[in-house]
PDB file of C-alpha atoms in Angstrom:
ATOM      1  CA  MET O   1     -11.776 -39.422  26.885  1.00  0.00           C
ATOM      2  CA  THR O   2      -9.044 -36.937  27.670  1.00  0.00           C
ATOM      3  CA  GLU O   3      -8.820 -33.396  26.252  1.00  0.00           C
ATOM      4  CA  ARG O   4      -5.896 -34.662  24.187  1.00  0.00           C
ATOM      5  CA  ASP O   5      -8.005 -37.353  22.549  1.00  0.00           C
ATOM      6  CA  LEU O   6     -10.743 -34.840  21.872  1.00  0.00           C
ATOM      7  CA  ARG O   7      -8.278 -32.548  20.160  1.00  0.00           C
ATOM      8  CA  LEU O   8      -7.092 -35.514  17.999  1.00  0.00           C
ATOM      9  CA  ILE O   9     -10.611 -36.076  16.806  1.00  0.00           C
ATOM     10  CA  HIS O  10     -11.561 -32.490  16.463  1.00  0.00           C
ATOM     11  CA  PRO O  11      -8.363 -30.698  15.719  1.00  0.00           C
ATOM     12  CA  SER O  12      -8.403 -26.889  16.249  1.00  0.00           C
ATOM     13  CA  PRO O  13      -8.800 -24.924  13.062  1.00  0.00           C
ATOM     14  CA  PRO O  14      -5.522 -23.876  11.398  1.00  0.00           C
ATOM     15  CA  PRO O  15      -4.363 -20.587  12.608  1.00  0.00           C
ATOM     16  CA  GLU O  16      -5.559 -17.572  10.615  1.00  0.00           C
ATOM     17  CA  ARG O  17      -2.993 -16.453   7.912  1.00  0.00           C
ATOM     18  CA  ARG O  18      -2.252 -12.764   8.217  1.00  0.00           C
ATOM     19  CA  GLN O  19      -0.587 -10.777   5.496  1.00  0.00           C
ATOM     20  CA  ILE O  20       2.500  -9.108   6.687  1.00  0.00           C
ATOM     21  CA  VAL O  21       2.693  -6.663   3.724  1.00  0.00           C
ATOM     22  CA  PRO O  22      -0.319  -6.277   1.395  1.00  0.00           C
ATOM     23  CA  SER O  23       0.221  -7.607  -2.015  1.00  0.00           C
ATOM     24  CA  ALA O  24      -0.185  -4.353  -3.703  1.00  0.00           C
ATOM     25  CA  VAL O  25       2.533  -2.817  -1.446  1.00  0.00           C
ATOM     26  CA  LEU O  26       4.858  -5.732  -2.017  1.00  0.00           C
ATOM     27  CA  GLY O  27       4.638  -5.526  -5.709  1.00  0.00           C
ATOM     28  CA  THR O  28       5.194  -1.743  -5.659  1.00  0.00           C
ATOM     29  CA  THR O  29       8.140  -2.248  -3.357  1.00  0.00           C
ATOM     30  CA  ILE O  30       9.792  -4.763  -5.587  1.00  0.00           C
ATOM     31  CA  PHE O  31       9.141  -2.373  -8.589  1.00  0.00           C
ATOM     32  CA  ILE O  32      10.613   0.422  -6.720  1.00  0.00           C
ATOM     33  CA  GLY O  33      13.715  -1.623  -6.051  1.00  0.00           C
ATOM     34  CA  THR O  34      14.280  -2.112  -9.712  1.00  0.00           C
ATOM     35  CA  GLU O  35      13.680   1.719 -10.251  1.00  0.00           C
ATOM     36  CA  VAL O  36      16.322   2.440  -7.474  1.00  0.00           C
ATOM     37  CA  MET O  37      18.945   0.379  -9.310  1.00  0.00           C
ATOM     38  CA  LEU O  38      18.004   2.110 -12.644  1.00  0.00           C
ATOM     39  CA  PHE O  39      18.580   5.525 -11.171  1.00  0.00           C
ATOM     40  CA  ALA O  40      21.561   4.278  -9.165  1.00  0.00           C
ATOM     41  CA  GLY O  41      23.144   3.301 -12.496  1.00  0.00           C
ATOM     42  CA  PHE O  42      22.494   6.720 -13.988  1.00  0.00           C
ATOM     43  CA  ILE O  43      23.872   8.515 -10.987  1.00  0.00           C
ATOM     44  CA  SER O  44      27.009   6.297 -11.049  1.00  0.00           C
ATOM     45  CA  ALA O  45      27.597   6.852 -14.769  1.00  0.00           C
ATOM     46  CA  TYR O  46      27.061  10.614 -14.295  1.00  0.00           C
ATOM     47  CA  SER O  47      29.440  10.823 -11.307  1.00  0.00           C
ATOM     48  CA  ILE O  48      32.210   8.892 -13.152  1.00  0.00           C
ATOM     49  CA  SER O  49      31.827  10.984 -16.234  1.00  0.00           C
ATOM     50  CA  ALA O  50      31.940  14.189 -14.131  1.00  0.00           C
ATOM     51  CA  ALA O  51      35.046  13.004 -12.384  1.00  0.00           C
ATOM     52  CA  ALA O  52      36.716  12.198 -15.760  1.00  0.00           C
ATOM     53  CA  ALA O  53      35.843  15.515 -17.377  1.00  0.00           C
ATOM     54  CA  PRO O  54      38.318  18.413 -17.024  1.00  0.00           C
ATOM     55  CA  MET O  55      35.421  20.953 -16.564  1.00  0.00           C
ATOM     56  CA  TRP O  56      31.978  19.885 -15.302  1.00  0.00           C
ATOM     57  CA  PRO O  57      29.551  21.243 -16.351  1.00  0.00           C
ATOM     58  CA  PRO O  58      31.441  22.221 -19.641  1.00  0.00           C
ATOM     59  CA  PRO O  59      31.967  25.989 -20.098  1.00  0.00           C
ATOM     60  CA  ASN O  60      30.043  27.843 -22.865  1.00  0.00           C
ATOM     61  CA  GLN O  61      26.847  26.113 -22.347  1.00  0.00           C
ATOM     62  CA  PRO O  62      23.614  27.477 -20.913  1.00  0.00           C
ATOM     63  CA  ARG O  63      23.478  27.345 -17.047  1.00  0.00           C
ATOM     64  CA  LEU O  64      20.860  25.015 -15.474  1.00  0.00           C
ATOM     65  CA  PRO O  65      18.102  26.847 -13.615  1.00  0.00           C
ATOM     66  CA  LEU O  66      19.154  26.114  -9.998  1.00  0.00           C
ATOM     67  CA  GLU O  67      16.881  28.623  -8.195  1.00  0.00           C
ATOM     68  CA  MET O  68      13.739  27.929 -10.299  1.00  0.00           C
ATOM     69  CA  THR O  69      14.205  24.220  -9.904  1.00  0.00           C
ATOM     70  CA  ALA O  70      14.621  24.736  -6.287  1.00  0.00           C
ATOM     71  CA  ILE O  71      11.170  26.253  -6.068  1.00  0.00           C
ATOM     72  CA  ASN O  72       9.878  23.416  -8.293  1.00  0.00           C
ATOM     73  CA  THR O  73      11.491  20.877  -5.840  1.00  0.00           C
ATOM     74  CA  THR O  74       9.690  22.527  -2.915  1.00  0.00           C
ATOM     75  CA  ALA O  75       6.399  22.039  -4.757  1.00  0.00           C
ATOM     76  CA  LEU O  76       7.135  18.296  -5.265  1.00  0.00           C
ATOM     77  CA  VAL O  77       8.070  17.819  -1.645  1.00  0.00           C
ATOM     78  CA  LEU O  78       4.909  19.564  -0.603  1.00  0.00           C
ATOM     79  CA  SER O  79       2.906  17.249  -2.775  1.00  0.00           C
ATOM     80  CA  ALA O  80       4.393  14.313  -0.772  1.00  0.00           C
ATOM     81  CA  VAL O  81       3.380  16.076   2.468  1.00  0.00           C
ATOM     82  CA  ALA O  82      -0.147  16.411   1.091  1.00  0.00           C
ATOM     83  CA  MET O  83      -0.119  12.716   0.048  1.00  0.00           C
ATOM     84  CA  TRP O  84       0.983  11.794   3.612  1.00  0.00           C
ATOM     85  CA  TRP O  85      -1.891  13.927   4.925  1.00  0.00           C
ATOM     86  CA  ALA O  86      -4.299  12.218   2.529  1.00  0.00           C
ATOM     87  CA  GLY O  87      -3.227   8.976   3.898  1.00  0.00           C
ATOM     88  CA  ARG O  88      -4.015   9.947   7.452  1.00  0.00           C
ATOM     89  CA  GLN O  89      -7.391  11.365   6.444  1.00  0.00           C
ATOM     90  CA  PHE O  90      -8.141   8.213   4.483  1.00  0.00           C
ATOM     91  CA  ALA O  91      -7.852   6.207   7.687  1.00  0.00           C
ATOM     92  CA  GLN O  92     -10.738   8.282   9.121  1.00  0.00           C
ATOM     93  CA  GLY O  93     -12.866   8.033   5.972  1.00  0.00           C
ATOM     94  CA  PRO O  94     -12.083   7.896   2.310  1.00  0.00           C
ATOM     95  CA  ALA O  95     -14.124  10.968   1.535  1.00  0.00           C
ATOM     96  CA  LYS O  96     -11.967  13.089   3.903  1.00  0.00           C
ATOM     97  CA  ALA O  97      -8.888  12.355   1.962  1.00  0.00           C
ATOM     98  CA  ARG O  98     -10.085  13.847  -1.297  1.00  0.00           C
ATOM     99  CA  LEU O  99      -8.918  17.486  -0.674  1.00  0.00           C
ATOM    100  CA  ALA O 100      -5.347  16.538   0.395  1.00  0.00           C
ATOM    101  CA  TYR O 101      -5.162  13.953  -2.455  1.00  0.00           C
ATOM    102  CA  LEU O 102      -6.253  16.692  -4.903  1.00  0.00           C
ATOM    103  CA  ALA O 103      -3.584  19.071  -3.535  1.00  0.00           C
ATOM    104  CA  ALA O 104      -0.961  16.323  -3.944  1.00  0.00           C
ATOM    105  CA  LEU O 105      -2.079  15.727  -7.600  1.00  0.00           C
ATOM    106  CA  ALA O 106      -2.168  19.588  -8.273  1.00  0.00           C
ATOM    107  CA  LEU O 107       1.411  20.033  -6.834  1.00  0.00           C
ATOM    108  CA  GLY O 108       2.675  17.032  -8.816  1.00  0.00           C
ATOM    109  CA  THR O 109       1.164  18.371 -11.976  1.00  0.00           C
ATOM    110  CA  PHE O 110       2.615  21.762 -11.345  1.00  0.00           C
ATOM    111  CA  PHE O 111       6.085  20.195 -11.036  1.00  0.00           C
ATOM    112  CA  VAL O 112       5.827  18.497 -14.486  1.00  0.00           C
ATOM    113  CA  VAL O 113       4.363  21.554 -16.184  1.00  0.00           C
ATOM    114  CA  PHE O 114       7.101  23.810 -14.656  1.00  0.00           C
ATOM    115  CA  GLN O 115       9.783  21.292 -15.659  1.00  0.00           C
ATOM    116  CA  GLY O 116       8.468  21.222 -19.225  1.00  0.00           C
ATOM    117  CA  PHE O 117       8.656  25.004 -19.295  1.00  0.00           C
ATOM    118  CA  GLU O 118      12.298  24.930 -18.050  1.00  0.00           C
ATOM    119  CA  TRP O 119      13.202  22.372 -20.682  1.00  0.00           C
ATOM    120  CA  TYR O 120      11.581  24.480 -23.355  1.00  0.00           C
ATOM    121  CA  ARG O 121      13.692  27.450 -22.166  1.00  0.00           C
ATOM    122  CA  LEU O 122      16.856  25.357 -22.041  1.00  0.00           C
ATOM    123  CA  LEU O 123      16.330  24.152 -25.574  1.00  0.00           C
ATOM    124  CA  ALA O 124      15.562  27.677 -26.815  1.00  0.00           C
ATOM    125  CA  GLU O 125      19.009  28.737 -25.214  1.00  0.00           C
ATOM    126  CA  GLY O 126      20.775  26.018 -27.199  1.00  0.00           C
ATOM    127  CA  LEU O 127      21.214  23.324 -24.696  1.00  0.00           C
ATOM    128  CA  GLY O 128      20.182  20.231 -26.778  1.00  0.00           C
ATOM    129  CA  LEU O 129      20.524  16.565 -26.164  1.00  0.00           C
ATOM    130  CA  THR O 130      23.784  16.380 -27.965  1.00  0.00           C
ATOM    131  CA  THR O 131      25.327  19.665 -26.860  1.00  0.00           C
ATOM    132  CA  SER O 132      27.553  17.922 -24.429  1.00  0.00           C
ATOM    133  CA  THR O 133      27.899  14.765 -22.240  1.00  0.00           C
ATOM    134  CA  HIS O 134      26.630  16.870 -19.406  1.00  0.00           C
ATOM    135  CA  ALA O 135      23.554  17.934 -21.401  1.00  0.00           C
ATOM    136  CA  SER O 136      22.927  14.321 -22.498  1.00  0.00           C
ATOM    137  CA  PHE O 137      22.983  13.195 -18.861  1.00  0.00           C
ATOM    138  CA  PHE O 138      20.836  16.045 -17.822  1.00  0.00           C
ATOM    139  CA  TYR O 139      18.076  15.225 -20.273  1.00  0.00           C
ATOM    140  CA  LEU O 140      18.385  11.450 -19.750  1.00  0.00           C
ATOM    141  CA  ILE O 141      18.253  11.563 -16.013  1.00  0.00           C
ATOM    142  CA  VAL O 142      15.779  14.346 -15.485  1.00  0.00           C
ATOM    143  CA  GLY O 143      13.643  13.157 -18.347  1.00  0.00           C
ATOM    144  CA  MET O 144      13.445   9.671 -16.917  1.00  0.00           C
ATOM    145  CA  HIS O 145      12.407  11.016 -13.632  1.00  0.00           C
ATOM    146  CA  ALA O 146       9.761  13.210 -15.379  1.00  0.00           C
ATOM    147  CA  LEU O 147       8.400  10.127 -17.153  1.00  0.00           C
ATOM    148  CA  HIS O 148       8.068   8.428 -13.756  1.00  0.00           C
ATOM    149  CA  VAL O 149       6.270  11.441 -12.310  1.00  0.00           C
ATOM    150  CA  ILE O 150       3.933  11.548 -15.315  1.00  0.00           C
ATOM    151  CA  GLY O 151       3.228   7.728 -15.056  1.00  0.00           C
ATOM    152  CA  ALA O 152       2.592   8.134 -11.345  1.00  0.00           C
ATOM    153  CA  LEU O 153       0.281  11.090 -11.917  1.00  0.00           C
ATOM    154  CA  GLY O 154      -1.648   9.131 -14.548  1.00  0.00           C
ATOM    155  CA  ALA O 155      -2.179   6.238 -11.955  1.00  0.00           C
ATOM    156  CA  MET O 156      -3.105   8.735  -9.223  1.00  0.00           C
ATOM    157  CA  PHE O 157      -5.723  10.458 -11.364  1.00  0.00           C
ATOM    158  CA  ALA O 158      -7.304   7.046 -11.989  1.00  0.00           C
ATOM    159  CA  LEU O 159      -7.174   6.299  -8.274  1.00  0.00           C
ATOM    160  CA  PHE O 160      -8.737   9.632  -7.558  1.00  0.00           C
ATOM    161  CA  ARG O 161     -11.817   8.597  -9.610  1.00  0.00           C
ATOM    162  CA  ALA O 162     -11.943   5.392  -7.514  1.00  0.00           C
ATOM    163  CA  LEU O 163     -11.648   7.565  -4.364  1.00  0.00           C
ATOM    164  CA  GLY O 164     -14.582   9.640  -5.509  1.00  0.00           C
ATOM    165  CA  ARG O 165     -16.576   6.478  -6.127  1.00  0.00           C
ATOM    166  CA  GLY O 166     -15.623   5.094  -2.769  1.00  0.00           C
ATOM    167  CA  THR O 167     -14.025   1.951  -4.363  1.00  0.00           C
ATOM    168  CA  LEU O 168     -10.373   2.756  -3.584  1.00  0.00           C
ATOM    169  CA  SER O 169      -8.949  -0.055  -1.417  1.00  0.00           C
ATOM    170  CA  PRO O 170      -6.640   0.961   1.423  1.00  0.00           C
ATOM    171  CA  ASP O 171      -3.922  -1.473   0.155  1.00  0.00           C
ATOM    172  CA  VAL O 172      -3.896   0.086  -3.328  1.00  0.00           C
ATOM    173  CA  PHE O 173      -3.903   3.559  -1.810  1.00  0.00           C
ATOM    174  CA  ALA O 174      -0.981   2.566   0.415  1.00  0.00           C
ATOM    175  CA  ALA O 175       0.973   1.287  -2.745  1.00  0.00           C
ATOM    176  CA  ALA O 176       0.152   4.544  -4.640  1.00  0.00           C
ATOM    177  CA  ARG O 177       1.404   6.595  -1.752  1.00  0.00           C
ATOM    178  CA  LEU O 178       4.577   4.487  -1.488  1.00  0.00           C
ATOM    179  CA  TYR O 179       5.373   4.998  -5.109  1.00  0.00           C
ATOM    180  CA  TRP O 180       4.734   8.811  -4.910  1.00  0.00           C
ATOM    181  CA  TYR O 181       7.038   8.983  -1.930  1.00  0.00           C
ATOM    182  CA  PHE O 182       9.701   7.174  -3.983  1.00  0.00           C
ATOM    183  CA  VAL O 183       9.274   9.585  -6.920  1.00  0.00           C
ATOM    184  CA  VAL O 184       9.382  12.572  -4.684  1.00  0.00           C
ATOM    185  CA  GLY O 185      12.272  11.269  -2.520  1.00  0.00           C
ATOM    186  CA  LEU O 186      14.330  10.526  -5.577  1.00  0.00           C
ATOM    187  CA  TRP O 187      14.119  14.060  -6.857  1.00  0.00           C
ATOM    188  CA  PRO O 188      16.207  15.946  -4.326  1.00  0.00           C
ATOM    189  CA  ILE O 189      19.004  13.341  -4.824  1.00  0.00           C
ATOM    190  CA  LEU O 190      18.934  13.991  -8.562  1.00  0.00           C
ATOM    191  CA  TYR O 191      18.758  17.769  -8.088  1.00  0.00           C
ATOM    192  CA  TRP O 192      21.799  17.539  -5.805  1.00  0.00           C
ATOM    193  CA  ARG O 193      23.797  15.479  -8.349  1.00  0.00           C
ATOM    194  CA  VAL O 194      22.679  17.008 -11.505  1.00  0.00           C
ATOM    195  CA  TYR O 195      22.000  20.619 -10.766  1.00  0.00           C
ATOM    196  CA  LEU O 196      24.383  21.502  -7.956  1.00  0.00           C
TER     197      LEU O 196
ATOM    198  CA  MET L   1      39.186  -6.826  -2.844  1.00  0.00           C
ATOM    199  CA  ILE L   2      38.412  -3.530  -4.484  1.00  0.00           C
ATOM    200  CA  ALA L   3      39.989  -1.744  -1.575  1.00  0.00           C
ATOM    201  CA  VAL L   4      43.155  -3.881  -1.548  1.00  0.00           C
ATOM    202  CA  VAL L   5      43.953  -3.985  -5.300  1.00  0.00           C
ATOM    203  CA  ALA L   6      42.210  -0.760  -6.336  1.00  0.00           C
ATOM    204  CA  SER L   7      45.213   0.384  -8.482  1.00  0.00           C
ATOM    205  CA  THR L   8      45.224  -2.959 -10.371  1.00  0.00           C
ATOM    206  CA  LEU L   9      41.451  -2.908 -10.872  1.00  0.00           C
ATOM    207  CA  LEU L  10      41.698   0.702 -12.294  1.00  0.00           C
ATOM    208  CA  ALA L  11      43.942  -0.664 -15.052  1.00  0.00           C
ATOM    209  CA  CYS L  12      41.101  -1.432 -17.437  1.00  0.00           C
ATOM    210  CA  ALA L  13      40.323  -0.048 -20.867  1.00  0.00           C
ATOM    211  CA  VAL L  14      37.586   2.453 -19.652  1.00  0.00           C
ATOM    212  CA  CYS L  15      39.508   3.960 -16.832  1.00  0.00           C
ATOM    213  CA  PHE L  16      40.973   6.820 -18.945  1.00  0.00           C
ATOM    214  CA  ASP L  17      43.794   7.724 -16.673  1.00  0.00           C
ATOM    215  CA  PRO L  18      44.583   5.777 -13.501  1.00  0.00           C
ATOM    216  CA  ALA L  19      46.758   8.635 -12.320  1.00  0.00           C
ATOM    217  CA  ASP L  20      43.612  10.891 -12.161  1.00  0.00           C
ATOM    218  CA  GLN L  21      42.751  10.668  -8.491  1.00  0.00           C
ATOM    219  CA  ALA L  22      39.238  12.198  -8.849  1.00  0.00           C
ATOM    220  CA  PHE L  23      38.282   9.714 -11.407  1.00  0.00           C
ATOM    221  CA  SER L  24      39.725   6.825  -9.525  1.00  0.00           C
ATOM    222  CA  ARG L  25      37.864   7.863  -6.358  1.00  0.00           C
ATOM    223  CA  ALA L  26      34.631   8.174  -8.358  1.00  0.00           C
ATOM    224  CA  LEU L  27      35.048   4.769  -9.900  1.00  0.00           C
ATOM    225  CA  LEU L  28      35.816   3.222  -6.558  1.00  0.00           C
ATOM    226  CA  GLY L  29      33.031   5.118  -4.771  1.00  0.00           C
ATOM    227  CA  MET L  30      30.393   4.130  -7.390  1.00  0.00           C
ATOM    228  CA  SER L  31      31.530   0.458  -7.481  1.00  0.00           C
ATOM    229  CA  VAL L  32      31.065   0.277  -3.639  1.00  0.00           C
ATOM    230  CA  PHE L  33      27.611   2.249  -3.952  1.00  0.00           C
ATOM    231  CA  LEU L  34      26.371  -0.037  -6.577  1.00  0.00           C
ATOM    232  CA  SER L  35      27.524  -3.048  -4.706  1.00  0.00           C
ATOM    233  CA  LEU L  36      26.001  -2.168  -1.390  1.00  0.00           C
ATOM    234  CA  LEU L  37      22.789  -0.593  -2.511  1.00  0.00           C
ATOM    235  CA  PRO L  38      21.059  -3.832  -3.528  1.00  0.00           C
ATOM    236  CA  LEU L  39      22.322  -5.520  -0.304  1.00  0.00           C
ATOM    237  CA  GLY L  40      21.071  -2.612   1.686  1.00  0.00           C
ATOM    238  CA  MET L  41      17.590  -2.829   0.130  1.00  0.00           C
ATOM    239  CA  LEU L  42      17.325  -6.618   0.760  1.00  0.00           C
ATOM    240  CA  GLY L  43      18.519  -6.165   4.298  1.00  0.00           C
ATOM    241  CA  GLY L  44      16.046  -3.373   4.767  1.00  0.00           C
ATOM    242  CA  GLY L  45      13.202  -5.607   3.483  1.00  0.00           C
ATOM    243  CA  ALA L  46      14.320  -8.530   5.712  1.00  0.00           C
ATOM    244  CA  TRP L  47      14.512  -6.253   8.724  1.00  0.00           C
ATOM    245  CA  TYR L  48      11.037  -4.886   8.034  1.00  0.00           C
ATOM    246  CA  VAL L  49       9.487  -8.370   7.677  1.00  0.00           C
ATOM    247  CA  VAL L  50      11.221  -9.574  10.945  1.00  0.00           C
ATOM    248  CA  ARG L  51       9.962  -6.540  12.791  1.00  0.00           C
ATOM    249  CA  LYS L  52       6.533  -6.955  11.502  1.00  0.00           C
ATOM    250  CA  VAL L  53       6.418 -10.627  12.348  1.00  0.00           C
ATOM    251  CA  ARG L  54       7.589  -9.915  15.849  1.00  0.00           C
ATOM    252  CA  ALA L  55       4.905  -7.267  16.262  1.00  0.00           C
ATOM    253  CA  LEU L  56       2.222  -9.625  15.066  1.00  0.00           C
ATOM    254  CA  GLU L  57       3.412 -12.511  17.257  1.00  0.00           C
ATOM    255  CA  SER L  58       3.325 -10.261  20.398  1.00  0.00           C
ATOM    256  CA  HIS L  59      -0.416  -9.767  19.867  1.00  0.00           C
ATOM    257  CA  LEU L  60      -1.158 -13.370  19.198  1.00  0.00           C
ATOM    258  CA  PRO L  61      -2.820 -15.425  22.081  1.00  0.00           C
ATOM    259  CA  PRO L  62      -0.534 -18.229  23.522  1.00  0.00           C
ATOM    260  CA  HIS L  63      -0.526 -21.460  21.521  1.00  0.00           C
ATOM    261  CA  PRO L  64      -3.065 -23.955  23.274  1.00  0.00           C
ATOM    262  CA  ASP L  65      -0.281 -26.673  23.429  1.00  0.00           C
ATOM    263  CA  ALA L  66       2.236 -24.335  25.055  1.00  0.00           C
TER     264      ALA L  66
END
């Protein structure tokens, strides 16, 4: 009996299936794709409205807080750096990632609270949702981003508890990091288009 | 087609004033942006998968029948 005959009788086991992308990361990536198109639509509408307006932003309306928001932007970018560091630490042991993860959470929370404070100040100065087209776009785009940050923070707080219990899977953590990078990476683009 | 007949395409009800160059540029730019963005995302995804598969294949032992 030849080796070929033996292989026909006892075929070799099927090759091991290997995931190219973890399911959690793939699902998050597809979701991010839809989010990218949502914000691209907003930016597109904003840009066309800005180009059509004789003055943009319209005169006689409160000025957007460029400098303070730049500081807030820095905090958000730092939170992504902390998240990246948490990812690196996680590979060495989940417990080691806790401090960096907590820093990312704290900086993200700071961003949302600070932005809430800025909105409160702008509303007090008379910049409402219906003050102008510019103001409407501002609240819509920045508010939608803030909702995404709040949602991501909620998920991250839940995952932080799992991290503390030692039940956070690397795939879910990778998906959470990916979403946070998206939320953070999107903000400088929005800041550039809406504030500057 | 957008690039070739841009002035005709701008003759729509929502284009305010086709003579407004800034507006026309924004409309054309955003049309191109929104058209290319999904293609870029799909292309990026395909590129990532191909790269990952090649990396995995380079670590696999040779097939016994090869």
